[in-house]
PDB file of C-alpha atoms in Angstrom:
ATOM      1  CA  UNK K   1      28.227 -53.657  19.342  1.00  0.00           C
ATOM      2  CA  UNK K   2      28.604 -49.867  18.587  1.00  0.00           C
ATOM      3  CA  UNK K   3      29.322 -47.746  21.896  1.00  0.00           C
ATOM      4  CA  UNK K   4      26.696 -44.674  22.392  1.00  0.00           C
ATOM      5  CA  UNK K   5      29.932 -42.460  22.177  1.00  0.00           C
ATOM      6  CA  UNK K   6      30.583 -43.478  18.411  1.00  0.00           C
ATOM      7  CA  UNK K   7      27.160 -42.851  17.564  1.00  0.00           C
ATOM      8  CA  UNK K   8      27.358 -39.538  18.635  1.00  0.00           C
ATOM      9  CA  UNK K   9      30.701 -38.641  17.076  1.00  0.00           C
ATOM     10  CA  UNK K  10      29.157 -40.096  13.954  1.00  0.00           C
ATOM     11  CA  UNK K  11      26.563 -37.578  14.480  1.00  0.00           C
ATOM     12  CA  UNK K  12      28.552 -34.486  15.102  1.00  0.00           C
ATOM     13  CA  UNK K  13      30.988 -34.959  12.295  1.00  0.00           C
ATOM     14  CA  UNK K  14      27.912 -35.091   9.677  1.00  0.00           C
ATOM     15  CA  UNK K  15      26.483 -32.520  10.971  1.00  0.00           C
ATOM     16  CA  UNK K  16      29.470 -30.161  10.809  1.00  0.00           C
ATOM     17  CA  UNK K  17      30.500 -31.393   7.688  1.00  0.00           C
ATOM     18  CA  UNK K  18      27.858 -29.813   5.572  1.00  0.00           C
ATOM     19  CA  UNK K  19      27.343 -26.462   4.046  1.00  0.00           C
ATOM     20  CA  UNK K  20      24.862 -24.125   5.119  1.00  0.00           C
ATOM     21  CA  UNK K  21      22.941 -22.180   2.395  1.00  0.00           C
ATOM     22  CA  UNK K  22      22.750 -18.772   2.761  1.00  0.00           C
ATOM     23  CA  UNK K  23      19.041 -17.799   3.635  1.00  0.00           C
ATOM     24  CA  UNK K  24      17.430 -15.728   0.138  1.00  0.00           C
ATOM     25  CA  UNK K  25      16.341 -11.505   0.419  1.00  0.00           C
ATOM     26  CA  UNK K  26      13.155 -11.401   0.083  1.00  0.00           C
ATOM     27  CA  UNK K  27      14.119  -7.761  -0.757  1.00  0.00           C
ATOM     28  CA  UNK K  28      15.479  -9.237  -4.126  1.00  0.00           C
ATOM     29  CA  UNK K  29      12.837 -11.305  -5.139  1.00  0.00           C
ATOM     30  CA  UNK K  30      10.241 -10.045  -7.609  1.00  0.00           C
ATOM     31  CA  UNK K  31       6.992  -9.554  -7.174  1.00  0.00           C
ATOM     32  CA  UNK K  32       3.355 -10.387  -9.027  1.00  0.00           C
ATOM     33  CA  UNK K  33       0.163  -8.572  -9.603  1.00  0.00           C
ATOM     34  CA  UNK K  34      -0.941  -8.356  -6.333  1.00  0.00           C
ATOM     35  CA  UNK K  35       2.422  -8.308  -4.586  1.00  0.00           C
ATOM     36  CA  UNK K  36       5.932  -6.791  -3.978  1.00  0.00           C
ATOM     37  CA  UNK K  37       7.956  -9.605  -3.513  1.00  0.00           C
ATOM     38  CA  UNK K  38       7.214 -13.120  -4.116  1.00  0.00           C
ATOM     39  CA  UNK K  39       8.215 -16.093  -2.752  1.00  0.00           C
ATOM     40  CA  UNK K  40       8.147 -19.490  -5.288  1.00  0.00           C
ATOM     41  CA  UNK K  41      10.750 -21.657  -3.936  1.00  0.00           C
ATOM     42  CA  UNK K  42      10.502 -23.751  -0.571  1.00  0.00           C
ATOM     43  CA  UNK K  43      14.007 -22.514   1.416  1.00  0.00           C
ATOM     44  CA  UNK K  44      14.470 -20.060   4.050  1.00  0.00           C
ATOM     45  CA  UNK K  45      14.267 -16.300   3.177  1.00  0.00           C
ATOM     46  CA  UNK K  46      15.277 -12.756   5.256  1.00  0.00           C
ATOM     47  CA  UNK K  47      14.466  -8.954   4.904  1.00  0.00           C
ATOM     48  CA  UNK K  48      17.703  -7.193   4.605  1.00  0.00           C
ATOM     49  CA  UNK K  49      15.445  -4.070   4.604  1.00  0.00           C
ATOM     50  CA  UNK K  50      11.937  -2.565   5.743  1.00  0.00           C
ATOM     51  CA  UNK K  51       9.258  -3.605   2.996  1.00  0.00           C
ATOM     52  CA  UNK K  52       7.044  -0.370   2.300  1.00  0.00           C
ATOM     53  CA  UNK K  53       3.803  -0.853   0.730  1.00  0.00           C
ATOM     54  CA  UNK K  54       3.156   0.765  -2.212  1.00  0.00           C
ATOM     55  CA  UNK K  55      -1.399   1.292  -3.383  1.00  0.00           C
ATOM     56  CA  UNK K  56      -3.334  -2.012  -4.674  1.00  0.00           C
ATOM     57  CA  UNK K  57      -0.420  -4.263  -4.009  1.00  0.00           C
ATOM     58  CA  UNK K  58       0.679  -6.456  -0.652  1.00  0.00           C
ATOM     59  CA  UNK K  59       4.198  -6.529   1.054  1.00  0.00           C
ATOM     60  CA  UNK K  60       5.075 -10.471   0.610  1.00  0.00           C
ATOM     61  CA  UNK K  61       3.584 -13.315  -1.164  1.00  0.00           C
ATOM     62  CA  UNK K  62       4.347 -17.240  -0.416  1.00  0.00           C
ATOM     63  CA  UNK K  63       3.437 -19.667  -3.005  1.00  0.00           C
ATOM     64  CA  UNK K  64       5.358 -22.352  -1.895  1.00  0.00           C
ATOM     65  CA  UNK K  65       5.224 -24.641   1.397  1.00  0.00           C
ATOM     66  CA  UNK K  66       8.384 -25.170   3.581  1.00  0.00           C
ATOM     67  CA  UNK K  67       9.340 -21.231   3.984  1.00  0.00           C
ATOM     68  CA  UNK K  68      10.500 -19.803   6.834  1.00  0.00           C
ATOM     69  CA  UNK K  69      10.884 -15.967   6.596  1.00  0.00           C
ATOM     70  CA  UNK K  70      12.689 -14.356   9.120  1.00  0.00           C
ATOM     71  CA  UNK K  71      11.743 -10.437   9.100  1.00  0.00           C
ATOM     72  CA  UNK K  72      15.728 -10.087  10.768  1.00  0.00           C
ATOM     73  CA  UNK K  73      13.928  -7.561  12.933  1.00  0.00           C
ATOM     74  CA  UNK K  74      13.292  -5.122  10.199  1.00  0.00           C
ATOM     75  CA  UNK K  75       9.089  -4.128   9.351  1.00  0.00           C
ATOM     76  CA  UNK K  76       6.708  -4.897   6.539  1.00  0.00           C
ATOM     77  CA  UNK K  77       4.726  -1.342   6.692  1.00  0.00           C
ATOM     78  CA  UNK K  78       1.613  -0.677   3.983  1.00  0.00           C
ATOM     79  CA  UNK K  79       0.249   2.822   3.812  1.00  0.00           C
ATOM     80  CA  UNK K  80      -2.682   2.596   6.268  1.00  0.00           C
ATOM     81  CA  UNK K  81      -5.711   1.019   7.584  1.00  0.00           C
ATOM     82  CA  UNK K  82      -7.778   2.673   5.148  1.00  0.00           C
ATOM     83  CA  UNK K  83      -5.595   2.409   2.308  1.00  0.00           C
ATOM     84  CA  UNK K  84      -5.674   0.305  -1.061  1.00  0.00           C
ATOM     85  CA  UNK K  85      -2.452  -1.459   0.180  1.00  0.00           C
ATOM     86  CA  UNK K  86      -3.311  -5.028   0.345  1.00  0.00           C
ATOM     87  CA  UNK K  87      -1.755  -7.707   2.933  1.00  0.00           C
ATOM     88  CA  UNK K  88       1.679  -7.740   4.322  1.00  0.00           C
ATOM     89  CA  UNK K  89       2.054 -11.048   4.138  1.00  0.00           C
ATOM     90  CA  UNK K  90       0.185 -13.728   2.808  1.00  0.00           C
ATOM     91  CA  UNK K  91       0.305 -16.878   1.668  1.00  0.00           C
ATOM     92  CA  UNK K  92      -1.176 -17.941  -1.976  1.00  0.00           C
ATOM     93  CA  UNK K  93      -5.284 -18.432  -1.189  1.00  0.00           C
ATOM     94  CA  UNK K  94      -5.380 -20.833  -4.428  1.00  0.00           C
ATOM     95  CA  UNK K  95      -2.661 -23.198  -2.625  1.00  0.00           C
ATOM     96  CA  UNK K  96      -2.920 -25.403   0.241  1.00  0.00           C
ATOM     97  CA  UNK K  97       0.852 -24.977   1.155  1.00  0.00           C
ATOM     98  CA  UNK K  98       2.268 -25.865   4.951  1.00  0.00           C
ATOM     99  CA  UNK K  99       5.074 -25.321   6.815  1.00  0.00           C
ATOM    100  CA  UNK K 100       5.504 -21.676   6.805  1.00  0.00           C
ATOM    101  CA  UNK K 101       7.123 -19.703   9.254  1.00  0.00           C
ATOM    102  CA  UNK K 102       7.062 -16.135  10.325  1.00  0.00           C
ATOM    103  CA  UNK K 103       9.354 -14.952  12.945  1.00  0.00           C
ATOM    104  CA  UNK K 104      11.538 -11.800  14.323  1.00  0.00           C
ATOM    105  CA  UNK K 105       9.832  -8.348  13.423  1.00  0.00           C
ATOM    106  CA  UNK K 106       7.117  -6.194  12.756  1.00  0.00           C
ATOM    107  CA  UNK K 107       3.831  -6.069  10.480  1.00  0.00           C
ATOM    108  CA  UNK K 108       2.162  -2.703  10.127  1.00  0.00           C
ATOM    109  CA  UNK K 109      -0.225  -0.290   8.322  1.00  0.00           C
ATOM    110  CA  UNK K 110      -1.806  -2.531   5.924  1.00  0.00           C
ATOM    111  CA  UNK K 111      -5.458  -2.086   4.459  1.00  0.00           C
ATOM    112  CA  UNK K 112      -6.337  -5.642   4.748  1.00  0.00           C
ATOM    113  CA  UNK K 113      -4.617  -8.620   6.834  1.00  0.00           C
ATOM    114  CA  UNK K 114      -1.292  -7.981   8.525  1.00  0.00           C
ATOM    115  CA  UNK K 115      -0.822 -12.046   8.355  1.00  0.00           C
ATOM    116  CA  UNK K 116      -2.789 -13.875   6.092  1.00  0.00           C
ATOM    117  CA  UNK K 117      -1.757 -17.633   6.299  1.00  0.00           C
ATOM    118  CA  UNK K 118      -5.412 -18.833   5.954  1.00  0.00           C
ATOM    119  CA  UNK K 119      -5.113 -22.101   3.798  1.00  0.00           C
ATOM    120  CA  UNK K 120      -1.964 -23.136   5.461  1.00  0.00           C
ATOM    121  CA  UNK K 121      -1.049 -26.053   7.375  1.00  0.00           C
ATOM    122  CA  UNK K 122       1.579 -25.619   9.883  1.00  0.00           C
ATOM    123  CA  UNK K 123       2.801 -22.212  10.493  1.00  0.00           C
ATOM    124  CA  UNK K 124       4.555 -20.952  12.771  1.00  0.00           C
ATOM    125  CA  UNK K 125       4.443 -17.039  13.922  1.00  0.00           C
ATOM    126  CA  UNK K 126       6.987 -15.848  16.478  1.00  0.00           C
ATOM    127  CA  UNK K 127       8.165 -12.917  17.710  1.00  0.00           C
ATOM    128  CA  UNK K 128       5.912 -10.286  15.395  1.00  0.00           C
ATOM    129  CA  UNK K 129       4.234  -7.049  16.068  1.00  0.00           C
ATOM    130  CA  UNK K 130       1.178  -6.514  14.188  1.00  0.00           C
ATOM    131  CA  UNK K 131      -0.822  -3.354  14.523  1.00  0.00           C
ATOM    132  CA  UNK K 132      -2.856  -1.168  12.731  1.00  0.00           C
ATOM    133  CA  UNK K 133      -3.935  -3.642  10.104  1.00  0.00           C
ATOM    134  CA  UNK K 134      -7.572  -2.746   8.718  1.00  0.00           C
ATOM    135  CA  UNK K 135      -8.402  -6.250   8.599  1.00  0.00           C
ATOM    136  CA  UNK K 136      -7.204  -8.639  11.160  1.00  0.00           C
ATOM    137  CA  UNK K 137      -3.450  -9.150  12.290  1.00  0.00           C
ATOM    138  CA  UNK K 138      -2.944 -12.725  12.049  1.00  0.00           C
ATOM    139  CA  UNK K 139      -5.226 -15.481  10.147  1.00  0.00           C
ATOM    140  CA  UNK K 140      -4.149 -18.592   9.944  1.00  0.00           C
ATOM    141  CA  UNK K 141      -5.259 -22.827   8.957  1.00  0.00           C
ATOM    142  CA  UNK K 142      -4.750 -25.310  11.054  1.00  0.00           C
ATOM    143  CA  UNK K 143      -1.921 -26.941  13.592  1.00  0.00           C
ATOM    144  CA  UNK K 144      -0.499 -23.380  14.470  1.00  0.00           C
ATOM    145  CA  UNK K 145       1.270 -21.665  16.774  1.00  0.00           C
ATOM    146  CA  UNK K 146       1.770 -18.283  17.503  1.00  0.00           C
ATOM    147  CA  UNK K 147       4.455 -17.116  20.085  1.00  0.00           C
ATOM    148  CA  UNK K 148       4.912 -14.022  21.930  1.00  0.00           C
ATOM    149  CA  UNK K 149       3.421 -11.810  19.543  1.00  0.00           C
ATOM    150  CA  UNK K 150       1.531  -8.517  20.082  1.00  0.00           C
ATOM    151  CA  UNK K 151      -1.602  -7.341  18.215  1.00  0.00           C
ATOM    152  CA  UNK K 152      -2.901  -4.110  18.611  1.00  0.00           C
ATOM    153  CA  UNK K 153      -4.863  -1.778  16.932  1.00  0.00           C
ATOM    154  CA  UNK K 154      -6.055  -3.889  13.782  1.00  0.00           C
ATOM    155  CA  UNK K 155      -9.569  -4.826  12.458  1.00  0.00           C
ATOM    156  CA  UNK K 156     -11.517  -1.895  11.522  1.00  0.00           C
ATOM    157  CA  UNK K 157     -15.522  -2.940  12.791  1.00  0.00           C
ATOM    158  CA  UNK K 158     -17.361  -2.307  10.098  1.00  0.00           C
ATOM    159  CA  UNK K 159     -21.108  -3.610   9.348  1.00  0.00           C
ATOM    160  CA  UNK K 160     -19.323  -5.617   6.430  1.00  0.00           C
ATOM    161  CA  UNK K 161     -15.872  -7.033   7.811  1.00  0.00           C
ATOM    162  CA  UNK K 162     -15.692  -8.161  11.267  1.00  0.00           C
ATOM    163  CA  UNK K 163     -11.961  -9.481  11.321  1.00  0.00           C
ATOM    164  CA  UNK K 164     -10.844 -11.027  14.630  1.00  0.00           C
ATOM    165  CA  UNK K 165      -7.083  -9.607  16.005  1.00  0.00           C
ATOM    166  CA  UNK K 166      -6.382 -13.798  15.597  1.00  0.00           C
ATOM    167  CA  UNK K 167      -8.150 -16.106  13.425  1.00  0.00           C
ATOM    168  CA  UNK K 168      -6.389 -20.143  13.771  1.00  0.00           C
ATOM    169  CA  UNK K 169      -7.622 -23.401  12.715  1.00  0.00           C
ATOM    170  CA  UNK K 170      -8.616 -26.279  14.767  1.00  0.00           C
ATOM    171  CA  UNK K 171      -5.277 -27.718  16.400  1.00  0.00           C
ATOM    172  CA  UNK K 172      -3.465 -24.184  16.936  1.00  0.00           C
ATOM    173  CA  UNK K 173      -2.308 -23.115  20.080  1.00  0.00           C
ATOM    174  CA  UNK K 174      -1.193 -19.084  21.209  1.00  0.00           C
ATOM    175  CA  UNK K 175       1.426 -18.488  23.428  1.00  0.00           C
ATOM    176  CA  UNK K 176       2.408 -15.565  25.284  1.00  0.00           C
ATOM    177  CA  UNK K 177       0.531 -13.313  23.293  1.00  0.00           C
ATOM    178  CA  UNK K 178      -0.940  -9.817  24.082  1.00  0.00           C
ATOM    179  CA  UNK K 179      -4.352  -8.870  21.797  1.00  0.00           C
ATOM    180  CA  UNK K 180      -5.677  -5.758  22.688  1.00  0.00           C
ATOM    181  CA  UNK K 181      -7.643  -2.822  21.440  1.00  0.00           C
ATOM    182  CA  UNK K 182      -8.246  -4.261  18.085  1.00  0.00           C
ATOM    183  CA  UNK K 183     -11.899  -3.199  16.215  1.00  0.00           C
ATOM    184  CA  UNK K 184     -13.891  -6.816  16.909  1.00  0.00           C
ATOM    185  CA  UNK K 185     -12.919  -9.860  19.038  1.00  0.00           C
ATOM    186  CA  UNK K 186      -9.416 -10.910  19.783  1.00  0.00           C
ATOM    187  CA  UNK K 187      -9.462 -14.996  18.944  1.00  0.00           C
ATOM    188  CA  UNK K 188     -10.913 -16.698  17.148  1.00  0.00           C
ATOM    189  CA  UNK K 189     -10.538 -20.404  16.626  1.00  0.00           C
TER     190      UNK K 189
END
């Protein structure tokens, strides 16, 4: 019979016993066609610097499941609503990836989607400001969650594009999140 208190001294040791990899820059990563930086591995990635948009391109690209990207409280700013800057971050639309995370920063300026995580499966989005996106501020696919987030100021109404502030999935849930004064409606889901 193994006692409880071997079992968990079993458990710490392994746990401290291992090495912890040290999370990738996104700043360091090239980019693609449409982006600045790209992300093609599953692992966990950081800004170790604002991302600033430069005209027909996006801040961030995922095109791989299991990310997390932690913005390290740092911004991903494009050059406007109304400007040829793309997304700021966005997951591959010709992928159906999942687990992706978000977290810790801000998402700004961007002529299109401030988070566009529509074919994914899982996410997670905590702890982000996203305003003055000319599309909508978050989209994402199904089973996600968005924590205390703010989204302000995005989604231009036009007769053409009427982006929501949020757009989830079926199975998503929103936390302790303010949406207000964007162009259309604020959810929806």
């Amino acid at each position: 019979i193994v006692s409880p208190l071997a079992i968990i001294v079993s458990v710490v040791v392994l746990a401290t016993s291992g090495v912890c990899a040290q999370p990738t820059s996104v700043n360091s990563l090239s980019g693609a066609s449409n982006c600045m930086h790209r992300i093609t591995a599953s692992g966990s990635y950081v800004l170790n610097a604002n991302i600033v948009g430069t005209a027909s391109k996006g801040g961030s690209g995922i095109a791989a499941g299991n990310v997390t990207v932690d913005l390290n409280g740092f911004s991903v700013i494009g050059l406007g609503p109304t400007s040829s800057t793309l997304f700021g971050i966005r997951t591959d639309p010709s992928l159906t990836l999942s687990n992706i995370a978000v977290r810790t920063g801000s998402v700004s300026k961007w002529g299109e989607r401030g988070i566009d995580l529509e074919d994914t499966i899982n996410a997670m989005i905590i702890d982000i400001m996203i305003n003055n996106c000319g599309d909508g501020g978050i989209v994402s696919g199904f089973a996600t969650t968005i924590d205390r987030c703010i989204v302000t100021f995005n989604a231009r109404q036009t007769e053409s594009a009427q982006e929501p502030a949020i757009k989830v999935g079926r199975n998503s849930q929103i936390i302790s999140t303010v949406i207000e004064n964007n162009g259309f409606v604020g959810i929806d889901c």
